[in-house]
PDB file of C-alpha atoms in Angstrom:
ATOM      1  CA  MET A   1      -9.001 -22.085 -10.065  1.00 49.00           C
ATOM      2  CA  THR A   2      -5.247 -21.556 -10.406  1.00 54.00           C
ATOM      3  CA  ALA A   3      -2.626 -23.526  -8.483  1.00 47.00           C
ATOM      4  CA  ALA A   4      -2.092 -20.459  -6.266  1.00 49.00           C
ATOM      5  CA  ASP A   5      -5.823 -20.259  -5.568  1.00 51.00           C
ATOM      6  CA  THR A   6      -5.917 -23.959  -4.693  1.00 52.00           C
ATOM      7  CA  ALA A   7      -2.990 -23.521  -2.314  1.00 50.00           C
ATOM      8  CA  HIS A   8      -4.697 -20.518  -0.727  1.00 54.00           C
ATOM      9  CA  ALA A   9      -7.918 -22.459  -0.255  1.00 54.00           C
ATOM     10  CA  VAL A  10      -5.971 -25.138   1.612  1.00 55.00           C
ATOM     11  CA  ASP A  11      -3.802 -22.734   3.624  1.00 73.00           C
ATOM     12  CA  PRO A  12      -5.071 -19.101   3.483  1.00 79.00           C
ATOM     13  CA  GLU A  13      -2.256 -17.875   5.741  1.00 83.00           C
ATOM     14  CA  ARG A  14       0.544 -19.205   3.559  1.00 84.00           C
ATOM     15  CA  GLY A  15      -1.265 -18.200   0.369  1.00 84.00           C
ATOM     16  CA  THR A  16      -1.508 -14.574   1.476  1.00 85.00           C
ATOM     17  CA  LEU A  17       2.055 -14.307   2.793  1.00 86.00           C
ATOM     18  CA  ALA A  18       3.398 -15.767  -0.469  1.00 88.00           C
ATOM     19  CA  LYS A  19       2.216 -12.620  -2.247  1.00 85.00           C
ATOM     20  CA  ALA A  20       5.052 -10.682  -0.594  1.00 70.00           C
ATOM     21  CA  ALA A  21       7.359 -11.861  -3.388  1.00 72.00           C
ATOM     22  CA  ASP A  22       5.266  -9.975  -5.949  1.00 74.00           C
ATOM     23  CA  GLU A  23       5.141  -6.626  -4.158  1.00 72.00           C
ATOM     24  CA  ASN A  24       6.830  -3.529  -5.604  1.00 68.00           C
ATOM     25  CA  PHE A  25       9.056  -3.213  -2.541  1.00 70.00           C
ATOM     26  CA  PRO A  26      10.797  -5.762  -0.308  1.00 73.00           C
ATOM     27  CA  VAL A  27       8.557  -6.534   2.655  1.00 80.00           C
ATOM     28  CA  ALA A  28      11.085  -8.092   5.034  1.00 83.00           C
ATOM     29  CA  PRO A  29      14.459  -8.368   3.256  1.00 85.00           C
ATOM     30  CA  PHE A  30      17.075 -10.847   4.402  1.00 89.00           C
ATOM     31  CA  PHE A  31      19.455  -8.216   5.792  1.00 91.00           C
ATOM     32  CA  LEU A  32      17.074  -7.197   8.588  1.00 93.00           C
ATOM     33  CA  PRO A  33      17.258  -8.813  12.019  1.00 94.00           C
ATOM     34  CA  ARG A  34      15.151 -11.961  12.222  1.00 95.00           C
ATOM     35  CA  ALA A  35      12.859 -10.481  14.885  1.00 96.00           C
ATOM     36  CA  TRP A  36      12.088  -7.508  12.637  1.00 96.00           C
ATOM     37  CA  ARG A  37      11.446  -9.792   9.653  1.00 95.00           C
ATOM     38  CA  THR A  38       9.018 -11.883  11.672  1.00 96.00           C
ATOM     39  CA  ASP A  39       7.052  -8.866  12.833  1.00 97.00           C
ATOM     40  CA  LEU A  40       7.099  -7.093   9.469  1.00 96.00           C
ATOM     41  CA  MET A  41       5.733 -10.222   7.795  1.00 95.00           C
ATOM     42  CA  ALA A  42       2.960 -10.363  10.390  1.00 96.00           C
ATOM     43  CA  VAL A  43       2.052  -6.751   9.614  1.00 97.00           C
ATOM     44  CA  TYR A  44       2.263  -7.499   5.887  1.00 96.00           C
ATOM     45  CA  GLY A  45      -0.128 -10.428   6.251  1.00 95.00           C
ATOM     46  CA  PHE A  46      -2.719  -8.125   7.781  1.00 97.00           C
ATOM     47  CA  ALA A  47      -2.257  -5.382   5.169  1.00 95.00           C
ATOM     48  CA  ARG A  48      -2.292  -7.808   2.231  1.00 95.00           C
ATOM     49  CA  LEU A  49      -5.431  -9.592   3.411  1.00 96.00           C
ATOM     50  CA  VAL A  50      -7.390  -6.401   4.063  1.00 96.00           C
ATOM     51  CA  ASP A  51      -6.485  -5.143   0.577  1.00 96.00           C
ATOM     52  CA  ASP A  52      -7.495  -8.462  -0.961  1.00 95.00           C
ATOM     53  CA  ILE A  53     -10.850  -8.246   0.804  1.00 96.00           C
ATOM     54  CA  GLY A  54     -11.352  -4.669  -0.377  1.00 96.00           C
ATOM     55  CA  ASP A  55     -10.351  -5.475  -3.973  1.00 94.00           C
ATOM     56  CA  GLY A  56     -12.325  -8.707  -4.179  1.00 93.00           C
ATOM     57  CA  ASP A  57      -9.097 -10.641  -4.740  1.00 91.00           C
ATOM     58  CA  LEU A  58      -9.637 -13.425  -2.213  1.00 91.00           C
ATOM     59  CA  ALA A  59      -9.092 -16.951  -3.487  1.00 85.00           C
ATOM     60  CA  PRO A  60     -12.265 -18.777  -4.565  1.00 86.00           C
ATOM     61  CA  GLY A  61     -13.770 -21.226  -2.142  1.00 86.00           C
ATOM     62  CA  GLY A  62     -14.593 -18.892   0.734  1.00 91.00           C
ATOM     63  CA  ALA A  63     -11.872 -20.109   3.123  1.00 93.00           C
ATOM     64  CA  ASP A  64     -11.207 -16.608   4.460  1.00 94.00           C
ATOM     65  CA  ALA A  65     -14.922 -15.963   4.941  1.00 95.00           C
ATOM     66  CA  ARG A  66     -15.338 -19.163   6.947  1.00 95.00           C
ATOM     67  CA  LEU A  67     -12.384 -18.251   9.145  1.00 95.00           C
ATOM     68  CA  LEU A  68     -13.981 -14.870   9.844  1.00 96.00           C
ATOM     69  CA  GLY A  69     -17.380 -16.368  10.585  1.00 95.00           C
ATOM     70  CA  VAL A  70     -19.047 -15.033   7.429  1.00 96.00           C
ATOM     71  CA  PRO A  71     -21.562 -17.362   5.707  1.00 93.00           C
ATOM     72  CA  GLY A  72     -20.272 -18.750   2.428  1.00 86.00           C
ATOM     73  CA  ASP A  73     -23.074 -17.169   0.428  1.00 89.00           C
ATOM     74  CA  ARG A  74     -22.011 -13.734   1.747  1.00 92.00           C
ATOM     75  CA  ALA A  75     -18.280 -14.103   1.000  1.00 91.00           C
ATOM     76  CA  ASP A  76     -18.563 -11.646  -1.904  1.00 93.00           C
ATOM     77  CA  ASP A  77     -20.034  -8.930   0.330  1.00 96.00           C
ATOM     78  CA  ARG A  78     -16.898  -6.845   0.797  1.00 97.00           C
ATOM     79  CA  LEU A  79     -18.337  -4.503   3.413  1.00 97.00           C
ATOM     80  CA  LEU A  80     -19.555  -7.453   5.470  1.00 97.00           C
ATOM     81  CA  MET A  81     -16.155  -9.110   5.159  1.00 97.00           C
ATOM     82  CA  LEU A  82     -14.397  -5.906   6.223  1.00 98.00           C
ATOM     83  CA  ASP A  83     -16.714  -5.611   9.227  1.00 98.00           C
ATOM     84  CA  ALA A  84     -15.945  -9.211  10.214  1.00 98.00           C
ATOM     85  CA  PHE A  85     -12.214  -8.584   9.731  1.00 98.00           C
ATOM     86  CA  GLU A  86     -12.403  -5.518  11.964  1.00 98.00           C
ATOM     87  CA  GLU A  87     -14.145  -7.559  14.654  1.00 98.00           C
ATOM     88  CA  ASP A  88     -11.360 -10.134  14.442  1.00 98.00           C
ATOM     89  CA  LEU A  89      -8.749  -7.365  14.664  1.00 98.00           C
ATOM     90  CA  HIS A  90     -10.222  -6.284  17.993  1.00 97.00           C
ATOM     91  CA  ARG A  91      -9.726  -9.866  19.204  1.00 97.00           C
ATOM     92  CA  VAL A  92      -5.994  -9.390  18.600  1.00 97.00           C
ATOM     93  CA  PHE A  93      -6.050  -6.852  21.431  1.00 96.00           C
ATOM     94  CA  ASP A  94      -8.572  -8.430  23.794  1.00 93.00           C
ATOM     95  CA  GLY A  95      -9.006 -12.090  22.940  1.00 90.00           C
ATOM     96  CA  THR A  96      -8.131 -14.833  20.471  1.00 94.00           C
ATOM     97  CA  PRO A  97      -8.608 -13.954  16.792  1.00 97.00           C
ATOM     98  CA  ARG A  98     -10.139 -16.436  14.377  1.00 96.00           C
ATOM     99  CA  HIS A  99      -8.059 -15.844  11.256  1.00 96.00           C
ATOM    100  CA  PRO A 100      -4.549 -17.363  11.317  1.00 96.00           C
ATOM    101  CA  LEU A 101      -3.018 -14.165   9.925  1.00 97.00           C
ATOM    102  CA  LEU A 102      -4.416 -12.240  12.875  1.00 97.00           C
ATOM    103  CA  ARG A 103      -3.254 -14.937  15.272  1.00 97.00           C
ATOM    104  CA  ARG A 104       0.189 -14.437  13.727  1.00 96.00           C
ATOM    105  CA  LEU A 105      -0.146 -10.689  14.299  1.00 97.00           C
ATOM    106  CA  ALA A 106      -1.045 -10.962  17.996  1.00 97.00           C
ATOM    107  CA  PRO A 107       2.497 -11.669  19.315  1.00 97.00           C
ATOM    108  CA  THR A 108       3.847  -8.789  17.210  1.00 97.00           C
ATOM    109  CA  VAL A 109       1.271  -6.432  18.700  1.00 98.00           C
ATOM    110  CA  ARG A 110       2.314  -7.471  22.206  1.00 97.00           C
ATOM    111  CA  ARG A 111       6.077  -7.357  21.557  1.00 97.00           C
ATOM    112  CA  ARG A 112       5.985  -3.962  19.875  1.00 97.00           C
ATOM    113  CA  ALA A 113       3.157  -2.425  21.937  1.00 97.00           C
ATOM    114  CA  LEU A 114       1.264  -1.623  18.728  1.00 98.00           C
ATOM    115  CA  THR A 115      -2.052   0.202  18.923  1.00 97.00           C
ATOM    116  CA  PRO A 116      -5.211  -0.529  16.891  1.00 98.00           C
ATOM    117  CA  GLU A 117      -5.231   2.835  15.085  1.00 98.00           C
ATOM    118  CA  PRO A 118      -2.980   2.082  12.074  1.00 98.00           C
ATOM    119  CA  PHE A 119      -4.715  -1.243  11.463  1.00 98.00           C
ATOM    120  CA  LEU A 120      -8.126   0.393  11.701  1.00 98.00           C
ATOM    121  CA  GLY A 121      -6.945   3.023   9.209  1.00 98.00           C
ATOM    122  CA  LEU A 122      -6.145   0.346   6.628  1.00 98.00           C
ATOM    123  CA  ILE A 123      -9.562  -1.224   7.102  1.00 98.00           C
ATOM    124  CA  ALA A 124     -11.226   2.201   6.807  1.00 98.00           C
ATOM    125  CA  ALA A 125      -9.376   2.836   3.522  1.00 98.00           C
ATOM    126  CA  ASN A 126     -10.709  -0.386   2.043  1.00 98.00           C
ATOM    127  CA  ARG A 127     -14.187   0.368   3.318  1.00 98.00           C
ATOM    128  CA  GLN A 128     -13.914   3.775   1.631  1.00 98.00           C
ATOM    129  CA  ASP A 129     -12.968   2.036  -1.618  1.00 97.00           C
ATOM    130  CA  GLN A 130     -16.387   0.375  -1.609  1.00 97.00           C
ATOM    131  CA  LEU A 131     -18.146   3.718  -1.210  1.00 97.00           C
ATOM    132  CA  VAL A 132     -15.966   6.319  -2.971  1.00 98.00           C
ATOM    133  CA  ALA A 133     -14.753   5.785  -6.535  1.00 97.00           C
ATOM    134  CA  ARG A 134     -13.708   9.330  -7.501  1.00 98.00           C
ATOM    135  CA  TYR A 135     -11.754  12.110  -5.742  1.00 98.00           C
ATOM    136  CA  GLU A 136     -12.582  15.717  -6.498  1.00 98.00           C
ATOM    137  CA  THR A 137      -9.409  17.378  -5.187  1.00 98.00           C
ATOM    138  CA  TYR A 138      -5.803  16.555  -4.421  1.00 98.00           C
ATOM    139  CA  ASP A 139      -6.521  17.193  -0.744  1.00 98.00           C
ATOM    140  CA  ASP A 140      -9.269  14.575  -0.903  1.00 98.00           C
ATOM    141  CA  LEU A 141      -6.748  12.114  -2.293  1.00 98.00           C
ATOM    142  CA  LEU A 142      -4.234  12.976   0.436  1.00 98.00           C
ATOM    143  CA  ALA A 143      -6.899  12.277   3.057  1.00 98.00           C
ATOM    144  CA  TYR A 144      -7.433   8.854   1.494  1.00 98.00           C
ATOM    145  CA  CYS A 145      -3.671   8.179   1.545  1.00 98.00           C
ATOM    146  CA  GLU A 146      -3.673   9.052   5.245  1.00 98.00           C
ATOM    147  CA  LEU A 147      -5.765   5.906   5.697  1.00 98.00           C
ATOM    148  CA  SER A 148      -4.509   3.669   2.895  1.00 97.00           C
ATOM    149  CA  ALA A 149      -0.741   4.234   2.979  1.00 97.00           C
ATOM    150  CA  ASN A 150       0.577   6.208   5.921  1.00 98.00           C
ATOM    151  CA  PRO A 151      -0.302   3.568   8.560  1.00 98.00           C
ATOM    152  CA  VAL A 152       2.134   1.159   6.904  1.00 97.00           C
ATOM    153  CA  GLY A 153       5.118   3.444   7.419  1.00 97.00           C
ATOM    154  CA  ARG A 154       4.040   4.180  10.966  1.00 98.00           C
ATOM    155  CA  LEU A 155       3.900   0.451  11.670  1.00 98.00           C
ATOM    156  CA  VAL A 156       7.416  -0.028  10.252  1.00 97.00           C
ATOM    157  CA  LEU A 157       8.717   2.666  12.596  1.00 98.00           C
ATOM    158  CA  ALA A 158       6.836   1.146  15.539  1.00 98.00           C
ATOM    159  CA  VAL A 159       8.100  -2.372  14.846  1.00 97.00           C
ATOM    160  CA  THR A 160      11.694  -1.102  14.644  1.00 97.00           C
ATOM    161  CA  GLY A 161      11.327   1.096  17.740  1.00 97.00           C
ATOM    162  CA  THR A 162      12.285   4.282  15.897  1.00 97.00           C
ATOM    163  CA  SER A 163       9.099   6.376  16.012  1.00 98.00           C
ATOM    164  CA  THR A 164       9.399  10.110  16.668  1.00 98.00           C
ATOM    165  CA  PRO A 165       7.018  12.868  15.562  1.00 98.00           C
ATOM    166  CA  GLU A 166       9.463  14.089  12.912  1.00 98.00           C
ATOM    167  CA  ARG A 167      10.114  10.597  11.555  1.00 98.00           C
ATOM    168  CA  ILE A 168       6.388   9.923  11.393  1.00 98.00           C
ATOM    169  CA  ARG A 169       5.907  13.131   9.410  1.00 98.00           C
ATOM    170  CA  ARG A 170       8.639  12.164   6.930  1.00 98.00           C
ATOM    171  CA  SER A 171       7.336   8.615   6.737  1.00 98.00           C
ATOM    172  CA  ASP A 172       3.866   9.920   5.891  1.00 98.00           C
ATOM    173  CA  GLU A 173       5.342  11.927   3.001  1.00 98.00           C
ATOM    174  CA  ILE A 174       7.101   8.846   1.626  1.00 97.00           C
ATOM    175  CA  CYS A 175       4.085   6.576   2.011  1.00 97.00           C
ATOM    176  CA  THR A 176       1.691   9.063   0.428  1.00 98.00           C
ATOM    177  CA  ALA A 177       4.116   9.494  -2.469  1.00 98.00           C
ATOM    178  CA  LEU A 178       4.390   5.729  -2.961  1.00 96.00           C
ATOM    179  CA  GLN A 179       0.608   5.406  -2.926  1.00 97.00           C
ATOM    180  CA  ILE A 180       0.281   8.102  -5.594  1.00 98.00           C
ATOM    181  CA  VAL A 181       2.955   6.388  -7.690  1.00 97.00           C
ATOM    182  CA  GLU A 182       1.032   3.124  -7.437  1.00 96.00           C
ATOM    183  CA  HIS A 183      -2.137   4.907  -8.539  1.00 98.00           C
ATOM    184  CA  LEU A 184      -0.289   6.317 -11.552  1.00 98.00           C
ATOM    185  CA  GLN A 185       1.017   2.877 -12.487  1.00 97.00           C
ATOM    186  CA  ASP A 186      -2.426   1.303 -12.138  1.00 97.00           C
ATOM    187  CA  VAL A 187      -4.699   3.816 -13.880  1.00 98.00           C
ATOM    188  CA  ALA A 188      -6.054   1.192 -16.289  1.00 97.00           C
ATOM    189  CA  GLU A 189      -6.418  -1.501 -13.621  1.00 96.00           C
ATOM    190  CA  ASP A 190      -8.193   0.884 -11.262  1.00 97.00           C
ATOM    191  CA  LEU A 191     -10.542   2.051 -14.014  1.00 97.00           C
ATOM    192  CA  ALA A 192     -11.473  -1.587 -14.645  1.00 96.00           C
ATOM    193  CA  ARG A 193     -12.615  -1.621 -11.001  1.00 94.00           C
ATOM    194  CA  ASP A 194     -14.521   1.635 -11.632  1.00 96.00           C
ATOM    195  CA  ARG A 195     -12.062   3.622  -9.524  1.00 97.00           C
ATOM    196  CA  ILE A 196     -10.154   6.762 -10.492  1.00 98.00           C
ATOM    197  CA  TYR A 197      -7.507   8.139  -8.160  1.00 98.00           C
ATOM    198  CA  LEU A 198      -6.588  11.093 -10.378  1.00 98.00           C
ATOM    199  CA  PRO A 199      -8.192  14.203  -8.838  1.00 98.00           C
ATOM    200  CA  ALA A 200     -11.175  15.375 -10.875  1.00 98.00           C
ATOM    201  CA  GLU A 201     -10.046  19.006 -10.632  1.00 98.00           C
ATOM    202  CA  ASP A 202      -6.726  18.058 -12.252  1.00 98.00           C
ATOM    203  CA  MET A 203      -8.460  16.050 -14.969  1.00 98.00           C
ATOM    204  CA  LYS A 204     -10.501  19.144 -15.808  1.00 98.00           C
ATOM    205  CA  ARG A 205      -7.408  21.328 -15.783  1.00 98.00           C
ATOM    206  CA  PHE A 206      -5.701  19.063 -18.341  1.00 98.00           C
ATOM    207  CA  HIS A 207      -8.892  18.458 -20.339  1.00 98.00           C
ATOM    208  CA  VAL A 208      -8.916  14.729 -19.615  1.00 98.00           C
ATOM    209  CA  GLN A 209     -12.187  12.800 -19.804  1.00 98.00           C
ATOM    210  CA  GLU A 210     -12.803   9.434 -18.180  1.00 97.00           C
ATOM    211  CA  THR A 211     -13.116   7.925 -21.644  1.00 98.00           C
ATOM    212  CA  ASP A 212      -9.545   9.020 -22.345  1.00 98.00           C
ATOM    213  CA  LEU A 213      -8.365   6.759 -19.525  1.00 98.00           C
ATOM    214  CA  ALA A 214     -10.033   3.759 -21.167  1.00 98.00           C
ATOM    215  CA  ALA A 215      -8.002   4.123 -24.380  1.00 98.00           C
ATOM    216  CA  PRO A 216      -5.231   1.622 -25.239  1.00 97.00           C
ATOM    217  CA  THR A 217      -2.625   4.382 -25.110  1.00 98.00           C
ATOM    218  CA  ALA A 218      -2.545   7.821 -23.550  1.00 98.00           C
ATOM    219  CA  ASN A 219      -3.135  10.963 -25.577  1.00 98.00           C
ATOM    220  CA  ALA A 220      -1.167  14.157 -24.996  1.00 98.00           C
ATOM    221  CA  SER A 221      -3.575  15.453 -22.349  1.00 98.00           C
ATOM    222  CA  VAL A 222      -3.410  12.248 -20.294  1.00 98.00           C
ATOM    223  CA  ARG A 223       0.389  12.227 -20.516  1.00 98.00           C
ATOM    224  CA  ALA A 224       0.527  15.819 -19.275  1.00 98.00           C
ATOM    225  CA  LEU A 225      -1.761  14.957 -16.382  1.00 98.00           C
ATOM    226  CA  ILE A 226       0.329  11.930 -15.401  1.00 98.00           C
ATOM    227  CA  ALA A 227       3.509  14.022 -15.595  1.00 98.00           C
ATOM    228  CA  TYR A 228       1.920  16.622 -13.303  1.00 98.00           C
ATOM    229  CA  GLU A 229       0.889  14.059 -10.688  1.00 98.00           C
ATOM    230  CA  ALA A 230       4.272  12.318 -10.957  1.00 98.00           C
ATOM    231  CA  ALA A 231       6.035  15.608 -10.178  1.00 98.00           C
ATOM    232  CA  ARG A 232       3.899  15.969  -7.064  1.00 98.00           C
ATOM    233  CA  ALA A 233       4.831  12.467  -5.963  1.00 98.00           C
ATOM    234  CA  ARG A 234       8.514  13.117  -6.582  1.00 97.00           C
ATOM    235  CA  ASP A 235       8.371  16.287  -4.483  1.00 98.00           C
ATOM    236  CA  LEU A 236       6.821  14.312  -1.619  1.00 98.00           C
ATOM    237  CA  LEU A 237       9.486  11.611  -1.922  1.00 96.00           C
ATOM    238  CA  ASN A 238      12.226  14.223  -1.851  1.00 95.00           C
ATOM    239  CA  GLU A 239      10.724  15.817   1.262  1.00 97.00           C
ATOM    240  CA  GLY A 240      10.392  12.480   3.004  1.00 97.00           C
ATOM    241  CA  ALA A 241      13.873  11.258   2.053  1.00 95.00           C
ATOM    242  CA  ALA A 242      15.298  13.039   5.099  1.00 95.00           C
ATOM    243  CA  LEU A 243      13.878  10.109   7.075  1.00 97.00           C
ATOM    244  CA  VAL A 244      16.601   7.850   5.671  1.00 95.00           C
ATOM    245  CA  GLY A 245      19.409   9.960   7.091  1.00 94.00           C
ATOM    246  CA  SER A 246      17.757  10.072  10.522  1.00 96.00           C
ATOM    247  CA  VAL A 247      18.201   6.328  11.145  1.00 95.00           C
ATOM    248  CA  HIS A 248      21.170   3.996  11.037  1.00 94.00           C
ATOM    249  CA  GLY A 249      22.233   0.501  10.113  1.00 94.00           C
ATOM    250  CA  ARG A 250      19.967  -1.946   8.369  1.00 94.00           C
ATOM    251  CA  LEU A 251      16.840   0.129   8.847  1.00 95.00           C
ATOM    252  CA  ARG A 252      18.542   2.862   6.813  1.00 95.00           C
ATOM    253  CA  LEU A 253      18.981   0.369   3.958  1.00 93.00           C
ATOM    254  CA  LEU A 254      15.322  -0.650   4.143  1.00 94.00           C
ATOM    255  CA  LEU A 255      14.014   2.909   4.075  1.00 95.00           C
ATOM    256  CA  ALA A 256      16.420   3.860   1.286  1.00 93.00           C
ATOM    257  CA  GLY A 257      14.951   0.955  -0.679  1.00 90.00           C
ATOM    258  CA  PHE A 258      11.443   2.362  -0.283  1.00 93.00           C
ATOM    259  CA  VAL A 259      12.452   5.818  -1.506  1.00 93.00           C
ATOM    260  CA  ALA A 260      14.573   4.369  -4.304  1.00 92.00           C
ATOM    261  CA  GLY A 261      11.712   2.117  -5.397  1.00 91.00           C
ATOM    262  CA  GLY A 262       9.428   5.111  -5.706  1.00 94.00           C
ATOM    263  CA  ARG A 263      11.989   7.117  -7.650  1.00 94.00           C
ATOM    264  CA  ALA A 264      12.760   4.190  -9.944  1.00 94.00           C
ATOM    265  CA  ALA A 265       9.038   3.723 -10.642  1.00 95.00           C
ATOM    266  CA  LEU A 266       8.717   7.409 -11.469  1.00 96.00           C
ATOM    267  CA  GLY A 267      11.731   7.096 -13.740  1.00 95.00           C
ATOM    268  CA  ALA A 268      10.051   4.221 -15.573  1.00 96.00           C
ATOM    269  CA  ILE A 269       6.881   6.261 -15.994  1.00 97.00           C
ATOM    270  CA  ALA A 270       8.906   9.133 -17.437  1.00 97.00           C
ATOM    271  CA  ALA A 271      10.803   6.738 -19.728  1.00 96.00           C
ATOM    272  CA  ALA A 272       7.430   5.573 -21.079  1.00 97.00           C
ATOM    273  CA  ASP A 273       6.639   9.220 -21.896  1.00 98.00           C
ATOM    274  CA  HIS A 274       4.016   9.072 -19.136  1.00 98.00           C
ATOM    275  CA  ASP A 275       1.870   6.584 -21.046  1.00 98.00           C
ATOM    276  CA  VAL A 276       0.675   4.293 -18.247  1.00 98.00           C
ATOM    277  CA  LEU A 277      -2.458   3.014 -19.981  1.00 98.00           C
ATOM    278  CA  PRO A 278      -0.930  -0.093 -21.604  1.00 97.00           C
ATOM    279  CA  GLY A 279       0.133  -1.237 -18.117  1.00 95.00           C
ATOM    280  CA  PRO A 280       2.534  -0.277 -15.327  1.00 94.00           C
ATOM    281  CA  PRO A 281       5.936   0.819 -16.698  1.00 94.00           C
ATOM    282  CA  LYS A 282       8.637  -1.312 -15.077  1.00 89.00           C
ATOM    283  CA  SER A 283      12.033  -0.240 -13.801  1.00 85.00           C
ATOM    284  CA  GLY A 284      15.012  -2.567 -13.817  1.00 80.00           C
ATOM    285  CA  LYS A 285      17.118  -3.654 -10.852  1.00 80.00           C
ATOM    286  CA  VAL A 286      20.083  -1.607 -12.046  1.00 80.00           C
ATOM    287  CA  HIS A 287      17.978   1.559 -11.969  1.00 80.00           C
ATOM    288  CA  LEU A 288      16.695   0.670  -8.502  1.00 78.00           C
ATOM    289  CA  LEU A 289      20.199   0.074  -7.136  1.00 81.00           C
ATOM    290  CA  ARG A 290      21.427   3.311  -8.669  1.00 89.00           C
ATOM    291  CA  GLU A 291      18.591   5.231  -7.028  1.00 83.00           C
ATOM    292  CA  ALA A 292      19.282   3.506  -3.694  1.00 82.00           C
ATOM    293  CA  GLY A 293      22.889   4.649  -3.856  1.00 86.00           C
ATOM    294  CA  VAL A 294      21.770   8.224  -4.501  1.00 86.00           C
ATOM    295  CA  VAL A 295      19.407   8.103  -1.511  1.00 86.00           C
ATOM    296  CA  LEU A 296      22.022   6.626   0.823  1.00 85.00           C
ATOM    297  CA  ARG A 297      24.515   9.278  -0.177  1.00 86.00           C
ATOM    298  CA  GLY A 298      21.893  11.962   0.406  1.00 81.00           C
ATOM    299  CA  GLU A 299      22.455  13.426  -3.043  1.00 66.00           C
ATOM    300  CA  GLY A 300      18.898  13.879  -4.202  1.00 61.00           C
TER     301      GLY A 300
END
């Protein structure tokens, strides 16, 4: 057990929230109003924990299972854990939740008049991950992103009081794009979990076999496939970028950071000649800041 795992076992709430520092994008940056930061961290705690349950990344010791009322010998049953987590989510809206991260979420839900739907979507995405390991078409993947990614952007808009139908549409484009970018970065990691988020129809089109994805480095066919999917993600980011110009102040900086982070990640993938198999290509802070400036100026 690592030091982080030990800390999580002692304080699951703090252990989960500490993971925010390792995310690809700032969760609740310092320049936001304190009230927004508090509520965004509460939403993050929920999203991080449900993903950790779905990925089997909970700290050893079964602390989260005990908090959710799951017997210790069933803590590795991800579907059971997700069911228990969903039950505790409902207590956020009509009672007192058991898990401290959901108790943290309850005041945010009341302050921001949040509804259960986006939270239920994130749980459904992780439940789907236990049952579906391959996606036949791009539309199938988009439907998954509707559950796994788009609720996060909708919650950001709800917390900041800026939701409109048009902003939600643009937010969905950004969040879906960011989810696809993450899938491209994590091809090898996902395959180790027996998951492939590259559409099967596209793999056939580019003559890519599953065994090709298990290689130490990508062959020409895999690189062409990754380039194709990256172009799709970039198009979605470009469509969604109009969201940034529709808001003002510090929220505009936050949203520009999301778009810039996606573009910088795509730039790193391109710089690696679309070989993502050795591990996620990383972009530097200078590249990220440059992309943020481009987004804020509305130049691309």
